[in-house]
Amino acid sequence: MYRRISLVLLTGFALHAAGVRVEFNPYRPGVGPFPSDLLTVADERQRTGVRVNLPAPDCTAAPSDCAEIRQLNLLDGFNPNTRLTVRFSGPINPDTLRDGIFFVYADQRVPGRFALEPEGRVIPINQVIYDPATYTVTAKPDAILEGSRRYLIVVTTGVRDVRGDPVERDEGFQACLDRQVGGDYCAILSRRVGALSRYRVAGASLYTTLSTSAWFEQARTAIEGISPDFRRPEANAVIDLAKLGRLTIHQQTGASRFDDFVLPLPGLILSQNGVGRVAFGTIRTPRFLNAGLTIPLAPTGTALTTPAEALDLPFHVWLPQTAKPANGYPVLLALHGFNDSQWGEPSFVALAAGSGFAVAAASTFGHGYGPRTTVRFSMTDGTTIEVPSPGRGLDIDGDGRIGSAEGCVVLGPGQPTGFRDCARQTVIDWMQLVRAIQAGMDLDGDGGADLDSTRISLLGQSLGGALGTLLAATAPSIGSAVLNVPPGAEVDTFRWSPVFHPVFGVAAVSNRQPSLLNQGADFDDDMPFPWEAVRIRTLPGAAQLQDFFERSEWLSALATPTFLAPYLKQATLPGSPIKRVLFQFALGDKTVPNPSTSALIRAANLREQSTLYRADLAKAAVPSMLDDPHSYLVPLGPPQSLFVSIATLQQAILFLQSPAGVPPPDVNSVVRPIFGADLFETPATLPERP
């Protein structure tokens, strides 16, 4: 697409420049300004028309870097949460960086899409790091950028050197602006920089972000030719809960090993709260995951090949006691969290059946233990009914055990995709289940559809909140969603979460070749929080860790909730209406740190549609409340936690039943008598520290 700039010319020009320059070598990502579309090649198979083409490092010394870059070079653009790199020829005053560097929205690469922002919109930099050893600056944008769009990185003379003098243009950059080199790229860059006449531009680059929604749109089309093939079990398809005493999950945790888990929700509680029956079913869903549990990267401008292999997706639905409406019950999809299953958090959400919802639950890929898992209904008359409820867990490490979430996270050397492909597969599973609902699902065998195909909403908790974001943003038929403690970008969770950092963060870093652990058996990438003062990089190993997490975020972009959140409301996808969304999160969450969720809410531009659970106030009133409030939707901890959970679920139900435009329901009346304080509020500012 662009002719290469002569490196000989660039080097020759640079030799004659004076003062502290903004260095200009767009073929070197460590110099930049980076990213640049000069590090792409034309590719008509891609939605953006380009494909990334980063230079390979020394694969002998850094095999994991090499493998990661090979994967990045299959993408159709750069990270939407771009980390820019700007190098100077000498020391600069870091306090001037925020005034002198910014992003500018340019043109969309895909016609016919809603624009998130108009051309020319300026975005400041954030999370700024200055390396005095190399005079290099890295920074993130102050907002998640739109996919499939071009942007400018602009460095102005607002950046000053240590003497207070403005930085200067590199003569190679001037040659580019004068169109003496660089062909089409420099012609476009020159025109764009010329439109910024109100600034004294000392350096710039032009680059394209990748297509964040393309894979889900392609996959949604690909599954249209695959019948969901809904099937009811031959026996015990529907269980009447009127005489249920106890519900036990008989979990397959190994080849011939089973562990029982008694659901801490007695049948009496279910029946007293309007839950009448539970129905079972299975559908067929296409398997996009390969044997290595990844989904290969494919060109974004061509149709996806429909997978030849299909999976059985077992699910169950909690049905209300009330008579079925003419069009069926409105549906609430309950998406569970990490390490959970269709029988965990969704069983508490089942209480929504008392408000008329049919609550559907299925396990995320890699969750729910083994395929021989069953559920046992112990009835008050002494009988027991056992129903197959196959899990989707896998014994990946070959130790003979099936973990609660084994098979969902990929962190191998050169393949730090994390939850990306587990998430993509599971979102497609839910899309297929929605298609089955829309086709008319007769759960009880009476000849009529039991679920209203026009009234489908979701409630997702933790990982389920992340999946719910992806599903609501890309599935037109999901009308509204409640997202409880959802993570934004998993790299922020891995680096900042006290729960996930020592497990997945350390695994991702130590699995690399070579390992990047820089704190003994731990790591610290020294990444600043949003709106911190400029961080001066001094910690050994931090630069390599930051590079790794940047590549990981970039590779995970196809299923990062933060990157798809703008499609909920701000810039909906073609054929998809604006979605009604409520975010619920807890102050001081130790599993999903607040900065991660705050970034997601900001990306969706829905702070006014968020509620913050003041776990600090609850803990002050009742010291035995759990230290980590992450699971506050589910009644864990002392008896008082039940009131928090009831209020949280009630808030979700009231929101889903309310018309558009109303603020988040106030449920403080439920908790005020117990805690002596209002625990739920819409935050004036989003919390940005763990």
XYZ file of C-alpha atoms in Angstrom, residues 43-643:
601
model
C -3.848 -7.065 1.829
C -7.163 -6.987 0.013
C -8.411 -9.914 2.113
C -8.475 -7.702 5.190
C -11.332 -5.411 6.124
C -8.930 -2.490 6.599
C -6.992 -3.232 3.408
C -3.735 -3.724 5.308
C -1.977 -6.373 7.369
C 0.585 -5.788 10.085
C 4.207 -6.414 9.091
C 6.453 -5.967 12.120
C 10.151 -6.778 11.809
C 11.196 -10.057 13.399
C 13.579 -10.003 16.341
C 16.422 -12.454 16.912
C 14.382 -15.644 17.159
C 17.274 -17.538 18.712
C 17.570 -15.162 21.660
C 13.859 -14.396 22.003
C 11.750 -17.252 20.542
C 8.575 -16.154 22.377
C 8.898 -12.601 21.042
C 9.288 -14.042 17.575
C 6.208 -16.278 17.883
C 4.093 -13.429 19.248
C 5.112 -11.139 16.413
C 4.280 -13.834 13.855
C 0.754 -13.852 15.301
C 0.533 -10.053 15.315
C 1.545 -10.024 11.649
C -1.721 -11.810 10.807
C -3.851 -8.933 12.137
C -5.400 -6.175 10.052
C -4.230 -3.293 12.201
C -2.793 -2.136 15.496
C -4.013 -2.319 19.081
C -7.101 -0.091 19.660
C -5.605 0.755 23.052
C -2.457 1.767 21.240
C 0.762 2.160 23.136
C 2.633 4.834 21.234
C 6.427 5.041 21.237
C 8.336 8.256 20.597
C 12.105 8.522 20.896
C 14.045 11.757 21.222
C 17.681 12.383 20.367
C 18.446 13.740 23.825
C 16.977 14.268 27.297
C 13.616 16.006 27.562
C 11.509 17.402 30.396
C 8.938 14.668 31.140
C 6.548 17.195 32.697
C 5.919 18.616 29.212
C 4.949 15.329 27.548
C 1.199 15.529 28.198
C 1.091 19.011 26.672
C 2.993 18.033 23.559
C 1.834 14.548 22.469
C -1.659 13.432 21.485
C -3.738 11.253 19.162
C -6.027 12.590 16.402
C -8.968 10.723 14.865
C -8.561 10.386 11.084
C -10.694 8.497 8.546
C -12.640 5.250 8.920
C -11.363 2.323 6.880
C -14.733 0.570 6.679
C -17.564 2.561 5.069
C -21.131 2.528 6.340
C -20.298 2.339 10.050
C -21.263 4.719 12.814
C -18.267 6.834 13.730
C -17.337 6.907 17.383
C -15.832 10.382 17.046
C -15.548 12.936 14.201
C -12.351 13.392 12.239
C -9.973 15.802 13.913
C -10.984 14.892 17.469
C -7.930 15.117 19.732
C -7.302 12.469 22.418
C -4.688 13.227 25.107
C -2.154 10.656 26.232
C -2.366 8.731 29.498
C -0.293 6.213 31.484
C 2.869 7.974 30.326
C 6.303 6.409 30.877
C 9.649 8.076 30.175
C 12.883 6.098 29.911
C 15.771 8.510 30.583
C 18.332 5.911 29.472
C 17.032 5.889 25.893
C 15.059 9.184 25.833
C 11.979 7.144 24.895
C 8.349 7.845 25.767
C 5.514 5.309 25.753
C 1.901 6.199 26.468
C -1.675 5.027 26.045
C -4.589 7.087 24.688
C -6.944 8.674 27.194
C -9.824 6.759 25.573
C -10.235 3.404 23.859
C -9.955 4.083 20.150
C -12.321 2.881 17.462
C -11.469 -0.201 15.454
C -10.887 -0.127 11.676
C -9.883 3.513 11.734
C -6.798 5.575 11.027
C -5.224 7.839 13.612
C -2.406 10.309 13.832
C 0.159 10.351 16.596
C 1.283 13.952 16.901
C 4.320 15.325 18.736
C 4.444 19.121 18.995
C 6.979 21.653 20.174
C 5.037 21.683 23.422
C 7.523 18.983 24.434
C 10.619 20.708 25.843
C 14.130 19.549 26.450
C 15.847 19.871 29.809
C 16.956 23.418 28.920
C 13.379 24.444 28.208
C 13.830 24.597 24.442
C 11.149 23.102 22.175
C 11.977 19.825 20.462
C 12.753 19.980 16.772
C 11.811 18.117 13.640
C 14.025 15.346 12.375
C 15.060 16.188 8.823
C 13.841 12.771 7.719
C 10.378 13.716 8.957
C 10.638 17.038 7.129
C 11.591 15.201 3.957
C 8.493 13.029 4.402
C 6.274 16.095 4.825
C 7.891 17.650 1.750
C 7.071 14.419 -0.129
C 10.682 13.926 -1.109
C 10.427 10.349 0.168
C 7.783 7.900 1.258
C 5.333 7.895 -1.632
C 1.659 7.557 -0.687
C 2.293 7.272 3.054
C 4.177 10.567 3.285
C 1.687 12.240 0.944
C -1.206 11.322 3.255
C 0.769 12.140 6.391
C 1.795 15.516 4.955
C -1.811 16.372 4.151
C -2.990 15.338 7.605
C -0.252 17.265 9.383
C -1.003 20.292 7.210
C -4.550 20.291 8.552
C -3.128 20.735 12.067
C -1.858 24.245 11.365
C -2.776 25.460 14.844
C -0.033 23.208 16.251
C 3.716 23.323 15.691
C 4.163 19.679 14.759
C 7.637 18.243 15.375
C 6.867 14.588 14.643
C 3.944 12.378 13.586
C 2.850 9.009 12.301
C -0.297 7.611 10.697
C -1.619 4.148 11.554
C -4.698 1.897 11.388
C -6.403 0.069 14.257
C -7.541 -3.510 13.793
C -11.140 -4.571 13.187
C -12.427 -5.408 16.651
C -15.869 -6.717 15.684
C -15.058 -8.454 12.398
C -14.644 -11.992 13.728
C -17.921 -11.979 15.681
C -19.788 -10.568 12.680
C -18.282 -13.225 10.402
C -18.940 -16.040 12.861
C -22.524 -14.891 13.392
C -23.051 -15.209 9.640
C -21.245 -18.559 9.465
C -23.496 -20.229 12.045
C -26.682 -19.247 10.219
C -26.342 -22.379 8.114
C -26.016 -24.664 11.135
C -29.218 -25.874 12.747
C -29.205 -25.627 16.563
C -30.953 -29.013 16.602
C -32.636 -28.519 19.986
C -33.220 -31.815 21.811
C -35.036 -32.672 25.033
C -33.742 -35.531 27.184
C -35.564 -38.814 26.795
C -36.350 -38.834 30.514
C -36.693 -36.183 33.189
C -36.715 -33.299 30.728
C -38.599 -31.169 33.280
C -38.385 -31.417 37.078
C -41.157 -30.007 39.267
C -39.514 -28.185 42.171
C -42.546 -28.136 44.476
C -41.177 -31.069 46.498
C -37.460 -30.475 46.055
C -35.433 -30.907 49.220
C -31.815 -30.731 48.091
C -29.969 -30.290 44.815
C -26.534 -31.925 44.475
C -24.092 -31.477 41.598
C -22.238 -34.781 41.062
C -19.096 -33.285 39.471
C -16.750 -35.400 37.369
C -13.319 -34.192 38.497
C -11.251 -36.991 36.923
C -11.467 -40.034 34.680
C -13.241 -41.976 37.406
C -13.386 -39.414 40.186
C -16.451 -37.475 41.307
C -16.971 -34.790 43.941
C -20.397 -33.750 45.181
C -21.410 -30.155 45.662
C -24.690 -29.419 47.438
C -26.266 -26.270 46.081
C -26.693 -23.894 49.055
C -30.150 -22.930 47.873
C -32.811 -25.280 49.298
C -35.792 -26.201 47.183
C -38.085 -24.435 49.649
C -36.343 -21.122 48.923
C -36.722 -21.659 45.189
C -40.412 -22.557 45.363
C -41.228 -19.786 47.842
C -39.669 -17.270 45.468
C -41.653 -18.279 42.415
C -39.388 -20.860 40.769
C -41.637 -23.631 39.506
C -39.703 -26.081 37.337
C -36.308 -26.665 35.784
C -36.097 -27.934 32.212
C -33.149 -29.519 30.393
C -32.021 -29.439 26.803
C -29.101 -29.687 24.394
C -28.274 -27.905 21.163
C -25.532 -28.283 18.563
C -23.020 -25.467 18.248
C -20.094 -25.181 15.804
C -16.631 -25.738 17.263
C -14.293 -22.958 16.147
C -11.583 -23.973 18.625
C -8.855 -26.253 17.318
C -7.085 -29.034 19.206
C -4.724 -26.491 20.756
C -7.741 -24.581 22.150
C -7.106 -21.574 19.945
C -9.040 -20.135 17.038
C -6.616 -19.409 14.187
C -6.459 -15.805 13.047
C -8.105 -15.356 9.665
C -8.427 -12.444 7.216
C -11.164 -10.076 8.335
C -12.470 -9.187 4.893
C -13.393 -12.693 3.794
C -16.091 -15.063 4.988
C -15.245 -17.541 7.730
C -15.307 -21.191 6.834
C -18.067 -22.943 8.738
C -16.436 -25.457 11.090
C -16.911 -29.085 10.191
C -17.029 -30.148 13.828
C -19.900 -29.356 16.173
C -20.289 -29.582 19.939
C -23.175 -30.477 22.186
C -24.108 -27.566 24.440
C -26.096 -28.778 27.462
C -28.195 -26.152 29.222
C -31.066 -25.837 31.642
C -33.825 -23.292 32.167
C -35.499 -22.302 35.446
C -39.197 -21.682 34.732
C -41.596 -19.509 36.765
C -44.543 -20.892 38.704
C -46.829 -18.418 36.970
C -48.784 -19.377 33.873
C -46.906 -19.072 30.621
C -47.697 -15.842 28.689
C -49.081 -16.191 25.183
C -45.687 -15.537 23.599
C -43.723 -17.476 26.201
C -41.702 -16.314 29.173
C -39.210 -13.470 28.729
C -35.708 -14.952 28.820
C -32.789 -14.029 31.062
C -29.494 -15.592 30.019
C -27.334 -16.182 33.120
C -23.608 -16.160 32.284
C -21.444 -17.405 35.142
C -17.976 -16.374 36.284
C -14.564 -18.009 36.055
C -14.216 -21.308 37.962
C -18.016 -21.534 38.147
C -20.566 -23.474 36.104
C -24.161 -23.358 34.973
C -25.117 -24.559 38.477
C -23.331 -21.865 40.492
C -24.193 -18.179 40.213
C -27.019 -18.876 37.707
C -28.841 -20.859 40.405
C -29.094 -17.729 42.550
C -30.123 -15.702 39.517
C -32.874 -18.334 39.111
C -34.807 -16.341 41.714
C -35.567 -13.943 38.861
C -38.185 -16.539 37.860
C -40.280 -15.058 40.660
C -40.443 -11.897 38.535
C -41.577 -13.823 35.468
C -38.252 -14.547 33.770
C -37.204 -17.922 32.433
C -33.539 -18.101 33.461
C -31.324 -20.015 31.017
C -27.880 -21.280 32.043
C -25.036 -23.064 30.246
C -21.399 -23.610 31.133
C -18.607 -21.640 29.513
C -16.207 -23.709 27.421
C -13.685 -25.445 29.694
C -15.966 -25.140 32.727
C -18.412 -27.382 34.553
C -16.030 -30.337 35.073
C -16.246 -33.529 33.001
C -18.858 -34.881 30.559
C -20.207 -37.431 33.068
C -21.326 -34.737 35.520
C -24.928 -35.124 36.691
C -27.373 -33.303 38.960
C -29.337 -35.100 41.677
C -32.699 -33.851 42.881
C -33.447 -35.204 46.354
C -37.187 -34.849 46.862
C -39.029 -34.478 50.161
C -40.806 -37.819 49.567
C -37.463 -39.645 49.712
C -37.025 -40.191 45.967
C -33.994 -39.074 43.972
C -34.007 -37.996 40.346
C -30.633 -37.923 38.579
C -30.250 -36.014 35.311
C -27.157 -35.826 33.064
C -25.622 -32.340 33.007
C -22.394 -32.813 31.057
C -19.601 -30.400 31.891
C -17.289 -28.830 29.323
C -14.057 -29.209 31.270
C -10.930 -30.881 29.899
C -7.871 -32.571 31.381
C -5.406 -30.381 29.501
C -2.291 -31.075 31.547
C -2.813 -34.847 31.601
C -2.707 -35.169 35.382
C -5.901 -37.238 35.488
C -7.940 -34.383 36.962
C -10.484 -32.076 35.383
C -10.253 -28.637 36.911
C -13.169 -26.274 37.366
C -11.959 -24.088 34.484
C -9.346 -26.261 32.805
C -9.290 -25.599 29.093
C -10.313 -21.938 29.036
C -7.005 -20.079 29.401
C -4.094 -20.384 26.951
C -0.771 -18.962 28.139
C 1.780 -21.034 26.284
C 5.107 -19.645 25.031
C 4.462 -17.378 22.073
C 0.694 -17.801 22.424
C -0.441 -15.523 25.299
C -4.052 -15.373 24.145
C -5.472 -15.922 27.649
C -9.276 -16.054 27.630
C -9.559 -14.784 24.032
C -10.584 -17.943 22.210
C -12.472 -19.532 25.092
C -14.507 -16.307 25.084
C -15.045 -16.313 21.327
C -16.213 -19.924 21.332
C -18.574 -19.352 24.267
C -20.119 -16.211 22.779
C -20.887 -18.167 19.607
C -22.382 -20.938 21.773
C -24.747 -18.383 23.306
C -25.573 -16.948 19.885
C -26.525 -20.450 18.786
C -28.686 -20.911 21.888
C -30.418 -17.623 21.113
C -31.078 -18.920 17.583
C -32.652 -22.021 19.117
C -34.889 -19.818 21.291
C -35.888 -17.784 18.256
C -36.775 -20.954 16.375
C -39.279 -21.850 19.100
C -38.189 -24.051 21.963
C -40.670 -26.510 23.456
C -39.037 -27.350 26.780
C -41.900 -29.234 28.427
C -43.191 -31.147 25.406
C -46.662 -29.595 25.353
C -46.349 -28.608 21.699
C -45.834 -24.853 22.235
C -42.814 -22.596 22.504
C -42.029 -21.768 26.130
C -39.710 -18.797 25.634
C -40.412 -15.358 24.156
C -37.954 -14.911 21.300
C -38.490 -11.138 21.254
C -37.596 -10.516 24.902
C -34.081 -11.802 25.535
C -31.761 -10.157 28.041
C -28.718 -11.275 29.992
C -27.051 -11.063 33.366
C -23.346 -11.866 33.395
C -21.108 -12.044 36.456
C -17.292 -11.573 36.347
C -16.084 -13.605 33.329
C -19.784 -13.845 32.464
C -19.864 -10.040 32.488
C -17.011 -9.982 29.997
C -18.780 -12.558 27.812
C -22.029 -10.642 28.245
C -20.363 -7.473 26.951
C -19.156 -9.281 23.827
C -22.530 -10.977 23.293
C -24.663 -7.880 23.839
C -22.401 -5.786 21.595
C -22.478 -8.210 18.661
C -25.837 -10.031 18.855
C -28.720 -7.844 17.624
C -31.369 -9.909 19.438
C -30.037 -9.179 22.958
C -32.053 -6.176 24.083
C -30.610 -5.401 27.504
C -27.859 -6.569 29.807
C -26.713 -6.347 33.401
C -22.955 -6.772 33.700
C -21.827 -7.553 37.229
C -18.128 -7.017 38.147
C -16.983 -7.420 34.522
C -13.283 -7.117 33.613
C -12.263 -4.774 30.816
C -8.903 -5.937 29.454
C -7.468 -9.131 30.904
C -3.894 -7.792 30.882
C -4.906 -5.208 33.491
C -6.463 -7.969 35.573
C -3.326 -10.110 35.280
C -1.033 -7.266 36.326
C -3.132 -5.688 39.102
C -5.438 -8.364 40.550
C -4.263 -9.916 43.847
C -6.217 -13.037 42.830
C -5.196 -13.467 39.173
C -1.736 -11.863 39.239
C -0.014 -14.706 41.158
C -1.737 -17.353 39.025
C -2.238 -16.274 35.426
C -0.015 -13.208 35.429
C 2.984 -15.116 36.737
C 2.214 -18.079 34.456
C 2.073 -15.846 31.379
C 5.376 -14.194 32.247
C 7.246 -17.312 33.378
C 6.075 -19.477 30.463
C 7.912 -17.270 28.008
C 11.276 -18.089 26.493
C 13.166 -16.456 28.109
C 11.152 -15.878 31.284
C 10.488 -12.250 32.189
C 10.147 -12.700 35.953
C 12.007 -9.752 37.489
C 11.043 -10.105 41.159
C 12.275 -13.586 41.988
C 9.240 -15.805 41.458
C 7.085 -12.762 40.694
C 7.060 -9.800 38.336
C 6.422 -6.059 38.371
C 5.958 -4.308 35.049
C 5.842 -0.874 36.714
C 2.790 0.164 34.688
C 1.210 3.408 35.913
C -2.471 3.730 36.665
C -4.566 6.155 34.583
C -3.914 9.823 35.279
C -0.818 9.247 37.329
C 2.092 11.620 36.937
C 4.599 10.577 34.281
C 6.327 7.403 35.452
C 10.135 7.410 35.113
C 11.241 3.922 34.110
C 14.005 2.637 36.351
C 12.934 -0.889 37.343
C 15.066 -3.578 35.668
C 13.029 -5.792 33.352
C 10.008 -3.469 33.316
C 10.517 -2.427 29.689
C 10.441 -6.040 28.451
C 7.389 -6.788 30.592
C 5.542 -3.763 29.242
C 6.368 -4.852 25.686
C 5.037 -8.340 26.439
C 1.778 -7.115 27.959
C 1.297 -4.726 25.043
C 1.615 -7.612 22.587
C -0.710 -9.732 24.753
C -3.360 -7.016 24.803
C -3.019 -6.588 21.056
C -3.343 -10.340 20.420
C -6.409 -10.505 22.705
C -8.110 -7.528 21.068
C -10.597 -9.659 19.102
C -12.370 -10.591 22.340
C -11.511 -7.735 24.720
C -14.714 -6.336 26.277
C -13.282 -2.819 26.466
C -12.705 -2.760 22.715
C -16.230 -3.893 21.858
C -18.027 -1.820 24.503
C -18.554 1.173 22.154
C -20.866 -1.044 20.074
C -23.344 -1.250 22.966
C -24.532 2.318 22.538
C -22.108 4.802 21.000
C -21.516 3.219 17.613
C -23.728 0.172 17.210
C -22.975 -2.382 14.515
C -25.089 -2.526 11.323
C -28.514 -4.008 12.037
C -28.055 -3.838 15.795
C -30.077 -1.487 18.023
C -28.765 0.476 20.990
C -28.562 -1.807 24.010
C -29.771 -0.961 27.508
C -26.924 -1.818 29.872
C -26.374 -1.598 33.622
C -22.891 -2.065 35.088
C -22.625 -3.281 38.689
C -19.257 -3.339 40.439
C -17.734 -3.268 43.908
C -15.306 -0.792 45.400
C -12.068 -2.559 46.310
C -12.718 -5.660 44.179
C -9.625 -7.839 44.608
C -10.407 -10.251 41.782
C -11.271 -7.802 39.015
C -9.488 -4.573 40.012
C -11.499 -1.378 39.737
C -9.319 0.201 37.000
C -10.199 -2.687 34.689
C -13.965 -2.295 35.134
C -13.759 1.503 35.079
C -12.018 1.369 31.701
C -14.851 -0.828 30.389
C -17.537 1.554 31.657
C -15.722 4.543 30.154
C -15.370 2.747 26.820
C -19.132 2.157 26.809
C -19.717 5.780 27.915
C -22.178 4.506 30.526
C -21.000 5.870 33.876
C -24.544 7.102 34.526
C -25.736 3.516 34.016
C -23.388 2.035 36.587
C -23.798 1.303 40.286
C -20.959 0.965 42.758
C -21.367 -1.319 45.754
C -19.659 0.407 48.688
C -18.019 -2.654 50.170
C -15.976 -0.382 52.443
C -19.136 0.871 54.160
C -20.514 -2.659 54.453
C -17.247 -3.879 55.982
C -17.201 -0.986 58.456
C -20.714 -1.884 59.633
C -20.212 -5.673 59.593
C -16.502 -6.558 59.953
C -17.109 -10.227 59.079
C -18.071 -9.322 55.493
C -15.646 -10.929 53.037
C -12.423 -9.023 52.375
C -12.911 -9.459 48.629
C -16.363 -8.168 47.584
C -16.049 -9.559 44.053
C -18.833 -12.150 44.491
C -21.332 -9.840 46.175
C -24.065 -10.891 43.752
C -24.008 -14.339 45.382
C -24.679 -14.634 49.157
C -21.260 -15.720 50.414
C -20.000 -14.780 53.852
C -21.982 -13.820 56.951
C -25.815 -13.812 57.007
C -25.888 -10.065 56.277
C -24.393 -10.719 52.840
C -27.723 -12.224 51.784
C -29.316 -8.770 51.911
